[in-house]
Short mmCIF file of C-alpha atoms in Angstrom, two decimals:
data_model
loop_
_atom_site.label_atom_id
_atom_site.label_comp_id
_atom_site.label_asym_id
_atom_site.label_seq_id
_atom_site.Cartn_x
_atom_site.Cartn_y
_atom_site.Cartn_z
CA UNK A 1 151.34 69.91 76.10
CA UNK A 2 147.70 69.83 75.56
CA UNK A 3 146.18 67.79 72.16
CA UNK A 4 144.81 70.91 70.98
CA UNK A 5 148.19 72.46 70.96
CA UNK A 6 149.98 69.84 69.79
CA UNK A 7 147.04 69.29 66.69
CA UNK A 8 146.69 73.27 66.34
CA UNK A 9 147.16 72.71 62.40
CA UNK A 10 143.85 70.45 62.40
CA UNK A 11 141.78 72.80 64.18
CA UNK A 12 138.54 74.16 63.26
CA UNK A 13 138.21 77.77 63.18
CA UNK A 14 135.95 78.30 66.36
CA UNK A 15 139.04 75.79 68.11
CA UNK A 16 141.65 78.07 67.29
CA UNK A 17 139.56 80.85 68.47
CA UNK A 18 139.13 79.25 72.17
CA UNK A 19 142.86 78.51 71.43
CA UNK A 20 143.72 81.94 70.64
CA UNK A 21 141.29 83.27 73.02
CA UNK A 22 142.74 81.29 76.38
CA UNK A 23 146.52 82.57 74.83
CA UNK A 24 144.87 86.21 75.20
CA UNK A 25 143.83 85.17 78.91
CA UNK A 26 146.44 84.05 80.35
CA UNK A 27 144.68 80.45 80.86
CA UNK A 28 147.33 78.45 79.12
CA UNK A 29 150.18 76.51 80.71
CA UNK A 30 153.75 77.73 79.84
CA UNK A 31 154.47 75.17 78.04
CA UNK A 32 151.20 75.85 75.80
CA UNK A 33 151.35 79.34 75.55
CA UNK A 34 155.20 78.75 74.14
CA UNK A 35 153.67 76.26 71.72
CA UNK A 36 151.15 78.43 70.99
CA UNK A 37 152.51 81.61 70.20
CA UNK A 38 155.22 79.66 67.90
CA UNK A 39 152.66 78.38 66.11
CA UNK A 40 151.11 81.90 65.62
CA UNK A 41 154.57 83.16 64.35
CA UNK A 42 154.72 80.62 62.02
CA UNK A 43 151.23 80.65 60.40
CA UNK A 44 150.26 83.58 58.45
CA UNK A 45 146.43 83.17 59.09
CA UNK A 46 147.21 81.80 62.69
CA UNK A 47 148.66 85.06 62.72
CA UNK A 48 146.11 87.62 61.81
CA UNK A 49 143.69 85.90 64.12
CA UNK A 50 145.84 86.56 66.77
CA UNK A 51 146.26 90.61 66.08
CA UNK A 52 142.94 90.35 65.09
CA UNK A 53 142.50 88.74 68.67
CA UNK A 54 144.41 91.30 70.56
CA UNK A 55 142.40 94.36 69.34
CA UNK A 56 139.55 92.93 71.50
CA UNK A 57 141.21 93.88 74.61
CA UNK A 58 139.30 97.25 76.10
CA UNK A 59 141.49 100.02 77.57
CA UNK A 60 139.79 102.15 80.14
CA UNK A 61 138.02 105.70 78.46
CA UNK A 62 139.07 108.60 80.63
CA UNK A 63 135.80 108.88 82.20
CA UNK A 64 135.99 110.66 85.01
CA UNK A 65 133.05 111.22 87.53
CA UNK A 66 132.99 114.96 88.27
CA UNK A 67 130.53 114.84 91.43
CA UNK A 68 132.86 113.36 93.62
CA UNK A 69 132.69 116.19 96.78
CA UNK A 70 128.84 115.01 97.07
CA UNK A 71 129.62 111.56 97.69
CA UNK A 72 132.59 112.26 100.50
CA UNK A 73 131.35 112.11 104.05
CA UNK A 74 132.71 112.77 107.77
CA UNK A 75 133.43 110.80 110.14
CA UNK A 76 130.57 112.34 112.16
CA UNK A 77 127.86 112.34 109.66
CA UNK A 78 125.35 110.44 111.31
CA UNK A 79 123.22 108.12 109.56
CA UNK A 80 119.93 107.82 110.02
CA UNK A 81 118.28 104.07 109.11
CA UNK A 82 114.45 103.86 109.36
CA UNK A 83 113.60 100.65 111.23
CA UNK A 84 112.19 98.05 108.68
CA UNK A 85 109.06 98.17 110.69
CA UNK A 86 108.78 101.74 111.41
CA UNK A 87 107.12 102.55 107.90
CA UNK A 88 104.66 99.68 107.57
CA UNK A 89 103.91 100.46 111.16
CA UNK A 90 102.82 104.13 109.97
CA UNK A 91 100.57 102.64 107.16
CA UNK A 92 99.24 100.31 109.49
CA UNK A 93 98.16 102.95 111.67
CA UNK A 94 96.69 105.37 109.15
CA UNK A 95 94.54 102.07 108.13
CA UNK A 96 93.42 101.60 111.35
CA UNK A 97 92.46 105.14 111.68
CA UNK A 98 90.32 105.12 108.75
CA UNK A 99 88.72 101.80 109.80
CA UNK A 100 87.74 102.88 113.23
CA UNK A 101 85.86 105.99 111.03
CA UNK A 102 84.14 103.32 109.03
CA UNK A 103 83.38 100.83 111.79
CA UNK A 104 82.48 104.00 113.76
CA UNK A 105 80.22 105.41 110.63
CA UNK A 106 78.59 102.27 110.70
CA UNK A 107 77.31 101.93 114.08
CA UNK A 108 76.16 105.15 114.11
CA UNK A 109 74.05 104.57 111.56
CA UNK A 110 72.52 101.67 112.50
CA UNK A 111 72.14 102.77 115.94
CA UNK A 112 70.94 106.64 115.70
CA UNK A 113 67.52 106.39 117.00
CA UNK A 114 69.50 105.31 120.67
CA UNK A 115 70.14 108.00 122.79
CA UNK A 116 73.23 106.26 124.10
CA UNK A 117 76.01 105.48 121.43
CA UNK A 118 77.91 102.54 122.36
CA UNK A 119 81.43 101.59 120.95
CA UNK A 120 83.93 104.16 119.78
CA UNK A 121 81.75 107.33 119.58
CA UNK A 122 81.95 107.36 123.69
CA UNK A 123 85.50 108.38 123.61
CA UNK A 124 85.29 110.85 120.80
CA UNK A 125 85.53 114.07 121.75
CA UNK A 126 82.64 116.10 121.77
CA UNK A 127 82.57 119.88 120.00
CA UNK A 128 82.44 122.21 122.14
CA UNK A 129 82.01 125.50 120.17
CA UNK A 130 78.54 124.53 118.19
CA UNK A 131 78.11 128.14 116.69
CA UNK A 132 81.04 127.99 115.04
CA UNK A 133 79.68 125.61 112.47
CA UNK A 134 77.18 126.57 109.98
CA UNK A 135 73.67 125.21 110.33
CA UNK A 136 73.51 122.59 107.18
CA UNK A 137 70.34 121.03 105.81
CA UNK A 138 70.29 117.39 103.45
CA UNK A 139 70.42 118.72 100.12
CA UNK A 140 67.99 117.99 97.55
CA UNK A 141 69.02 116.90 94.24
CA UNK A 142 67.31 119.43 92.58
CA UNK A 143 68.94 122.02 94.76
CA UNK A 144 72.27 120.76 93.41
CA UNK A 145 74.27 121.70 90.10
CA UNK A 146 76.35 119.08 87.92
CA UNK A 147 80.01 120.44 87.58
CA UNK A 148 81.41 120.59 83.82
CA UNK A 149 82.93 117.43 82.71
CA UNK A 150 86.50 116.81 82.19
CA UNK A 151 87.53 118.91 79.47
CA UNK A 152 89.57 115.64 77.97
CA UNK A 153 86.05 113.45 77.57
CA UNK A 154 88.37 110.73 77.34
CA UNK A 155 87.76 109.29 80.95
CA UNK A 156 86.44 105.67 80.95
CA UNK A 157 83.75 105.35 84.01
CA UNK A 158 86.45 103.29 85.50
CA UNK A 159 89.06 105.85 85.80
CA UNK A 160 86.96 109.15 86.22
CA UNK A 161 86.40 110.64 89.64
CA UNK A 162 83.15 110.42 91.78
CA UNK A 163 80.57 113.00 90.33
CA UNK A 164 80.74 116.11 92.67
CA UNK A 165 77.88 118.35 93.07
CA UNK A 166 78.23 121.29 94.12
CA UNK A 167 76.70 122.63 97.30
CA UNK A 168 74.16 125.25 97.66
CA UNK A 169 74.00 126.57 100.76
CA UNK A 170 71.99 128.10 103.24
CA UNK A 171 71.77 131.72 104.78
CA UNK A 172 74.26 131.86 107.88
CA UNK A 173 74.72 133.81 110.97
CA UNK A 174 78.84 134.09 110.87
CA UNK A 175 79.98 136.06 107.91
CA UNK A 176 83.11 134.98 106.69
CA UNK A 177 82.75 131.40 108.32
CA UNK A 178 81.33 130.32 104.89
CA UNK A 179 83.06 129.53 101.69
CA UNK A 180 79.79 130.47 99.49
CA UNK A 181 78.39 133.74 99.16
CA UNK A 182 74.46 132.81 100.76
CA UNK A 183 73.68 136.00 98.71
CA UNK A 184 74.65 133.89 95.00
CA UNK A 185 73.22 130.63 96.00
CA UNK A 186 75.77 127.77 94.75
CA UNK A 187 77.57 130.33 92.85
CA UNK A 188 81.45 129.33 92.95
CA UNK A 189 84.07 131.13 94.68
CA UNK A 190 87.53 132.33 93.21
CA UNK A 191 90.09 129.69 92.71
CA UNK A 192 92.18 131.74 95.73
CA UNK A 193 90.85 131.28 98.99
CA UNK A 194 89.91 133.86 101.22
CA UNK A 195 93.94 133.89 103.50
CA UNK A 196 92.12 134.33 106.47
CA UNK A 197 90.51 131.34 106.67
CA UNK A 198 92.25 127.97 106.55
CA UNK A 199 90.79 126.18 103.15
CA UNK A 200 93.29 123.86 102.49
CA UNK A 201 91.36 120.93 102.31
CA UNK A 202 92.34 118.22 99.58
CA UNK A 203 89.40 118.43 97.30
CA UNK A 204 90.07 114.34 96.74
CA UNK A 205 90.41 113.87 100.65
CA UNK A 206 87.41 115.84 101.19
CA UNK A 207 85.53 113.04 98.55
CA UNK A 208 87.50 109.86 99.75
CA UNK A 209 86.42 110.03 103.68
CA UNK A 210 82.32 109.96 102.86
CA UNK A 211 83.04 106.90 100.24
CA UNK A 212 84.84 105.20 102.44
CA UNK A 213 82.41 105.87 105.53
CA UNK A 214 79.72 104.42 103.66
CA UNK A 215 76.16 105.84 102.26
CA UNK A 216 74.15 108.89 102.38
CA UNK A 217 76.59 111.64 103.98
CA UNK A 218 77.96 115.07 102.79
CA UNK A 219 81.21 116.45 103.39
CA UNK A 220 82.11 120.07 103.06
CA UNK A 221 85.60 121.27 102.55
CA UNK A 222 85.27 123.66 105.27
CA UNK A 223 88.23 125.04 107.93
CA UNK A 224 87.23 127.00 110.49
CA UNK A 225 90.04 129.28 112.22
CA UNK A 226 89.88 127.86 115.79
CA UNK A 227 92.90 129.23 116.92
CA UNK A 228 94.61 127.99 113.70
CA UNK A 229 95.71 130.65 110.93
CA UNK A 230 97.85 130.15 108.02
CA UNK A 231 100.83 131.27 109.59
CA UNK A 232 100.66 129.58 112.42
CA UNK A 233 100.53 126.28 109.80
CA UNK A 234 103.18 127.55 107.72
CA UNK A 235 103.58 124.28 105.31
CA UNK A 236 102.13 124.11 101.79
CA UNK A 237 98.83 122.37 100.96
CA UNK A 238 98.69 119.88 98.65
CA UNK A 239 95.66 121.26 97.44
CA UNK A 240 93.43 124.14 97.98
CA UNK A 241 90.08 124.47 97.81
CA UNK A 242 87.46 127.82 97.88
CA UNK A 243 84.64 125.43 97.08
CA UNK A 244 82.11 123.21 99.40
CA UNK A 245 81.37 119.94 97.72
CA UNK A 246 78.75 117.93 98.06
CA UNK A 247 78.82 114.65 97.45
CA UNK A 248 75.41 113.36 95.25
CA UNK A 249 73.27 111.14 97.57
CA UNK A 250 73.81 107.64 95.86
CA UNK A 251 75.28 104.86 97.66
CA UNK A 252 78.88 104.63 97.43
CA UNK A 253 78.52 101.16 95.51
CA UNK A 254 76.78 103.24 92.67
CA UNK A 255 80.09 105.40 91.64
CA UNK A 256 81.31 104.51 88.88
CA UNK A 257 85.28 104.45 89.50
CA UNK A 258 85.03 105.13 93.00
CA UNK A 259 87.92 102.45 93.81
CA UNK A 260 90.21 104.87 91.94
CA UNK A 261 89.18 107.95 93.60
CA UNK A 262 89.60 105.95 96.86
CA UNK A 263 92.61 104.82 96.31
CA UNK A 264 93.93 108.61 95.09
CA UNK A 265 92.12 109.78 98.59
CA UNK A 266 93.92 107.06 100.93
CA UNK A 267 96.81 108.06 98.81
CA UNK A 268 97.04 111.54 99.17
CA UNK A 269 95.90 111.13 103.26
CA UNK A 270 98.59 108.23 103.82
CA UNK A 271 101.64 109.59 101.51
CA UNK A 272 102.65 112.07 104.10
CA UNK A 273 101.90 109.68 107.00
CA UNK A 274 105.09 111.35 108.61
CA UNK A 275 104.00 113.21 111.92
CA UNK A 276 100.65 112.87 110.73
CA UNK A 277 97.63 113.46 113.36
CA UNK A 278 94.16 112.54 112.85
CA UNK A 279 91.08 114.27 115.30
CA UNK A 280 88.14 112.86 115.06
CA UNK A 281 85.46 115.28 116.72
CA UNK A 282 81.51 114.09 116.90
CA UNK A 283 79.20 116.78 115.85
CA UNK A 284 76.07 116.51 118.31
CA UNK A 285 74.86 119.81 117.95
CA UNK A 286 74.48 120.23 114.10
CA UNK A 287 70.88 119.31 112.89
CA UNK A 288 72.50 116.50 110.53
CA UNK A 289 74.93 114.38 112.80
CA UNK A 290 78.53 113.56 111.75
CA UNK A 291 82.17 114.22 112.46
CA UNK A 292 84.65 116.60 112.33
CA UNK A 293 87.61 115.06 110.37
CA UNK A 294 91.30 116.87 111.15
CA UNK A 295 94.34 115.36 109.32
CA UNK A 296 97.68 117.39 110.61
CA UNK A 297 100.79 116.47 108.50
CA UNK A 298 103.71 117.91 108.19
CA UNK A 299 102.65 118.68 104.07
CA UNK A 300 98.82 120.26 105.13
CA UNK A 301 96.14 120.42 107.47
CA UNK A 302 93.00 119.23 106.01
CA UNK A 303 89.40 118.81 107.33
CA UNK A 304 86.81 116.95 106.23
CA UNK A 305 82.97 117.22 108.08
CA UNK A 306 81.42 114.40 107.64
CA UNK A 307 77.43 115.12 108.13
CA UNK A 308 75.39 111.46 108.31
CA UNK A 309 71.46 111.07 107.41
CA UNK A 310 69.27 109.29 109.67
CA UNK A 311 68.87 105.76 109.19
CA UNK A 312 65.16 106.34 108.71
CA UNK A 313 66.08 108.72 105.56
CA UNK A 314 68.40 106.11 103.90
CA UNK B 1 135.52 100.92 107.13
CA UNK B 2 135.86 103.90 108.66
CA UNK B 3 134.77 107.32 106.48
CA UNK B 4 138.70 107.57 105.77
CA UNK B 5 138.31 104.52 104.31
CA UNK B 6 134.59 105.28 102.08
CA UNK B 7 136.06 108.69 100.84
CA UNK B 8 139.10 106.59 99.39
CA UNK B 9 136.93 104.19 97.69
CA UNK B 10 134.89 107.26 96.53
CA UNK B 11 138.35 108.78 95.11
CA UNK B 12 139.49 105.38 93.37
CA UNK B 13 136.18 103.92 92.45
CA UNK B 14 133.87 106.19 91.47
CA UNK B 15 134.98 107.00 88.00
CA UNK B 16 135.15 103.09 87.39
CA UNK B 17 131.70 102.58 88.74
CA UNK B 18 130.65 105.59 86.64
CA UNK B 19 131.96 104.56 83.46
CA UNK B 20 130.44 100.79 84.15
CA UNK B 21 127.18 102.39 84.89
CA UNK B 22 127.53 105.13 81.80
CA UNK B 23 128.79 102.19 79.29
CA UNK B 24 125.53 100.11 80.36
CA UNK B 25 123.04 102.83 80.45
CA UNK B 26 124.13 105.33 77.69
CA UNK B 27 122.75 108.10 79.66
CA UNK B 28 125.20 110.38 81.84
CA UNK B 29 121.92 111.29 84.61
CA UNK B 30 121.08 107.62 85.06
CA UNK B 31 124.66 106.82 84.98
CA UNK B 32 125.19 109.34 88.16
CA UNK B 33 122.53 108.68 90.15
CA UNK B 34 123.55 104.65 90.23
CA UNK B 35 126.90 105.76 91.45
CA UNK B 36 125.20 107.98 93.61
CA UNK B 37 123.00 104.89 94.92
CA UNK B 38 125.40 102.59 94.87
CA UNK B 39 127.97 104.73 97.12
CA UNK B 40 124.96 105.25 99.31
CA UNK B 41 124.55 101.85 100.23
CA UNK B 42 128.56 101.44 101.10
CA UNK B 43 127.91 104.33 102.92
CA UNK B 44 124.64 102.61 104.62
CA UNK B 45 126.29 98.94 105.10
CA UNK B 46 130.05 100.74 105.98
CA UNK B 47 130.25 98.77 109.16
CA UNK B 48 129.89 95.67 107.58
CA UNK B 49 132.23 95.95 104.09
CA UNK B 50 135.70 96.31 104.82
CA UNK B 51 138.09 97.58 102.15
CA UNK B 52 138.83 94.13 100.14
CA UNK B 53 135.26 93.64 99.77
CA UNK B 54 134.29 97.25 98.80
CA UNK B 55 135.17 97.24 95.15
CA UNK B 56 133.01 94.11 94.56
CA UNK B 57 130.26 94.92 96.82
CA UNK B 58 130.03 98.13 94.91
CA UNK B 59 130.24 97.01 91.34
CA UNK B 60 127.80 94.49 92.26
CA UNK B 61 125.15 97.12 93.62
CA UNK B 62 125.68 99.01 90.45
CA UNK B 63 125.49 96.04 88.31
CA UNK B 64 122.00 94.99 90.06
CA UNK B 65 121.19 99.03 90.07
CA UNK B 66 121.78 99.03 86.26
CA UNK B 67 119.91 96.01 85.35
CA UNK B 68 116.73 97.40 87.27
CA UNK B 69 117.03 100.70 85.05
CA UNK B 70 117.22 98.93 81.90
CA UNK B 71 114.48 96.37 82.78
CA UNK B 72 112.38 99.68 83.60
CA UNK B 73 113.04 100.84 80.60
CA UNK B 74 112.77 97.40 78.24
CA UNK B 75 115.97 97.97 76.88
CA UNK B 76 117.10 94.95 78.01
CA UNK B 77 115.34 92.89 75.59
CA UNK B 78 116.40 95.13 72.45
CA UNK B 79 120.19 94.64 73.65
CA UNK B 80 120.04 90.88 73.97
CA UNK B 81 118.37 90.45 69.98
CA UNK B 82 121.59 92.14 68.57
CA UNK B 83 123.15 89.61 66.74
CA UNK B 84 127.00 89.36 65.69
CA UNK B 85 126.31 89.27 61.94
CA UNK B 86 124.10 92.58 61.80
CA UNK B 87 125.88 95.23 63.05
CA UNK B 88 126.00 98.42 61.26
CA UNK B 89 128.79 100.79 60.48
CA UNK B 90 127.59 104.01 59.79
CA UNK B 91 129.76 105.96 62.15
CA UNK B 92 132.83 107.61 61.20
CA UNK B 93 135.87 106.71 63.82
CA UNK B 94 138.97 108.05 63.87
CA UNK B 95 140.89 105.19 65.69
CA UNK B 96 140.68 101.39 66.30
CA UNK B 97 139.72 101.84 69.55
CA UNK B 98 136.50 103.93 69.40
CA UNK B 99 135.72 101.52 66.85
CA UNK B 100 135.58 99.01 69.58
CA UNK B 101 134.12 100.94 72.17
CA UNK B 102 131.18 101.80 69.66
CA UNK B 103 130.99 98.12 69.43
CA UNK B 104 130.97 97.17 73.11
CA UNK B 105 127.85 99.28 73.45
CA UNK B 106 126.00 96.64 70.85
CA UNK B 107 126.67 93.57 72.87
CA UNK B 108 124.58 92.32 74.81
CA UNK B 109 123.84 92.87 78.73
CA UNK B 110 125.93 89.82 80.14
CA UNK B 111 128.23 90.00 77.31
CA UNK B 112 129.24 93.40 77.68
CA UNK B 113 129.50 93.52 81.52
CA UNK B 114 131.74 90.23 81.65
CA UNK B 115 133.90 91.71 79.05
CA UNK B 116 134.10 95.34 80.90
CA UNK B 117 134.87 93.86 84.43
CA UNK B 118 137.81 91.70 83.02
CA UNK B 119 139.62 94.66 80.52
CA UNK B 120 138.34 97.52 82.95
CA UNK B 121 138.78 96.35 86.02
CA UNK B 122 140.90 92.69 85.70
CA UNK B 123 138.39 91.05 87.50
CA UNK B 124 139.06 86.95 87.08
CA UNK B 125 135.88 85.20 86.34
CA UNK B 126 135.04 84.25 89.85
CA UNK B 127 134.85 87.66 90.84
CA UNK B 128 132.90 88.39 87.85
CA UNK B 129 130.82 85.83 88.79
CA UNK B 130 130.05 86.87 92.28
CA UNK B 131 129.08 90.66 91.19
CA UNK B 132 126.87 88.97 88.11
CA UNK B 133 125.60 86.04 89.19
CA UNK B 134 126.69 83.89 86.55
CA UNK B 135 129.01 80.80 87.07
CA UNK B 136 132.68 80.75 85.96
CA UNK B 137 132.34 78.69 82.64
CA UNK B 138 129.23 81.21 81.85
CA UNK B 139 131.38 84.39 82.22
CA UNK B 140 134.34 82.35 80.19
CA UNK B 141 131.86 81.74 77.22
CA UNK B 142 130.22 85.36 77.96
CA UNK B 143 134.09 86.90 77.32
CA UNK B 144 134.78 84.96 74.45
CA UNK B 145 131.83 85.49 72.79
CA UNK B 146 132.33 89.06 73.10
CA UNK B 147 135.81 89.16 71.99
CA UNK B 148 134.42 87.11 69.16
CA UNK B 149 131.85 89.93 68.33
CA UNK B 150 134.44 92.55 68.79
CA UNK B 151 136.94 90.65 66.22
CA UNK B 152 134.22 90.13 63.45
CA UNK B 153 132.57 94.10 63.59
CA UNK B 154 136.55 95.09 63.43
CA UNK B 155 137.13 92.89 60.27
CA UNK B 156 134.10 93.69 58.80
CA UNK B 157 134.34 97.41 58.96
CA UNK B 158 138.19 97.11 57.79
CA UNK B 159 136.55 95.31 55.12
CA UNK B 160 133.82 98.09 54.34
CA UNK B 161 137.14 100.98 54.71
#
């Protein structure tokens, strides 16, 4: 017999609660737990500690857990594991993408008075079908039109998106190639795209790929049908997107948040990095060089043209 | 373990991990989805948990599961400052025993899972110890001072009645 049994009269009350407490176990000897529980019959307090004692012990609720048939599986359910190095893998390469457009950005403006481009514009693929893009001047600032501000005013310069202007275009040969009406300037269009062109271009896609390409550039949120018609691309866009943006000639360095709208861009681009394809199409033929941006996911099919100034313009 | 073998544990388990989750969380969504979760990764890892392990290797993924939630949602902090002398009694029970289940639900965290493994699911306090990562002599004190907690809020509120 333990000391504490034997001395159970002399303990303290937090010692007869261990004491009562390792009876309630089952962590006592025989020989103490017989000791014990004669004590407890002979003690009035001794006594109502130890009911007191037993009330702690829990009985199960009658909980039951009514979604069962969902969790039950066959023997030939397959299971599908995504190698650990399959996703980073698809990141990776969605990175890379966008820094061969930057590295590619770059040395095509620093090298645009040479006739021959070295580096990775010699294996881009050259457009073929010139007419079908509109013929696109640099904008002038004054020729552009400040969109309303965010309706909240709340937006700290750190958190609010690169300022958008708004492009006006120019007269052009292919009706219906155009998202603005040449006949109301920079009016804007209806929130609902025309259906028979493809417009789904991520208006924050359409912004991201200039800022991260670097300087003086403009991008218009333009699809042209090619071939491609909504129903052939059944899938939802993110985002659509009736209006041409252009993005106010400032060096990237001088937006104000434009980490966060960067980060939303690469976001929205590398989110649905599932099956996604990126062309990247040099535009030789337009009067303002650039590139002809297609992401192809398996959420939307978005393109981005990317027209660059001349060095000698910067 | 074979999918024989996963749909049993599903039929004997689930309510168990359910009620562990439910008990912790206090909220019957969150409570489903870490069963949900938590059967998912037996379901995942099947090949390499045979049936002695599973009930373990299950709690434990739903203890870790419900631990995450709560961290997410701070409420681990507010649990662990509830102290054994300021409880409140303001419900109205109609037994002893939803007296004490209203009281398990003010321990704290490691308090209340140590207590729950060994009256729910007569886990010794190795085993306890391996799904919560807390030695044997922690989950001892853990249980006693729960049973401790659970002794005083009955006295006091037969003393308030």
């Amino acid at each position: 017999m333990t000391d504490r049994v034997r001395n159970i009269d002399q303990l303290n009350v937090e010692d007869r609660e261990w004491l009562l407490f390792d009876l309630l176990e089952g962590n006592l000897s025989e020989e103490d737990e017989a000791a014990t529980l004669e004590a407890v019959e002979a003690d009035d307090e001794l006594f109502a500690l130890w009911e007191a004692m037993q009330q702690t012990v829990l009985t199960p609720e009658p909980i039951v857990f009514t979604r069962k048939s969902e969790l039950m599986k066959d023997e030939a359910a397959p299971i599908i594991i995504m190698a650990w190095w399959q996703k980073p893998m698809r990141v990776a390469a969605a990175i890379a993408a966008f820094a061969i457009l930057s590295f590619g950005a770059y040395q095509y403006l620093t090298s645009y008075d040479q006739s021959t481009i070295p580096g990775v514009y010699s294996s881009l693929e050259e457009v073929t079908h010139p007419e079908t893009f509109p013929q696109q001047d640099v904008i002038p600032q004054d020729e552009t039109t400040t969109l309303p501000e965010s309706p909240n005013g709340a937006e700290t310069p750190e958190n609010e998106p690169a300022p958008v202007k708004q492009f006006a275009h120019q007269q052009t040969s292919q009706p219906g190639r155009h998202l603005i009406d040449p006949q109301a300037g920079s009016q804007e269009l209806p929130a609902t795209p025309d259906p028979n062109l493809m417009m789904e271009v991520p208006v924050i896609a359409a912004q991201t790929l200039p800022l991260l390409l670097g300087l003086k550039m403009r991008t218009d949120g333009v699809e042209f049908g090619e071939g491609i018609t909504p129903e052939a691309v059944p899938y939802e866009p993110i985002r659509s997107s009736g209006e041409v943006h252009h993005l106010k000639l400032k060096p990237a360095t001088q937006y104000q948040g434009v980490r966060n709208s960067l980060n939303q861009g690469l976001a929205a681009l590398i989110e649905p990095i599932k099956n996604t394809h990126i062309k990247v199409r040099r535009m030789q033929d337009h009067k303002d060089p650039g590139f002809r941006i297609e992401v192809m996911t398996d959420q939307y099919y978005a393109v981005a043209m990317v027209h660059l100034l001349p060095k000698n313009n910067r | 373990m074979t999918a024989t073998e996963y749909n049993e544990c599903v039929s004997d388990l689930s309510d168990g991990i359910f009620r562990f989750a439910l008990k912790h969380l206090r909220d019957q969504f969150e409570a489903e989805n870490v069963v949900q979760n938590t059967f998912e990764k037996l379901w995942v890892r099947k090949d390499k948990v045979d049936m002695q392990t599973a009930k373990a290797f299950l709690f434990k993924i739903a203890y870790n599961n419900c631990i995450d939630l709560l961290r997410k949602s701070n409420r681990t902090g507010a649990l662990e400052e509830v102290h054994e002398n300021r409880h409140s009694h303001s419900e109205q029970y109609s037994d002893a025993m939803e007296i004490v289940r209203d009281a398990v639900e003010k321990l704290p965290e490691a308090q209340k899972t140590a207590v729950m493994l060994r009256d729910y699911e007569g886990y010794d306090y190795r085993s306890i110890g391996e799904i919560t990562g807390m030695t044997e002599a922690q989950v001892k004190i853990n249980i006693f001072r729960a049973r401790q907690f659970l002794k005083n809020y009955l006295k006091d509120l037969y003393a308030v009645i």
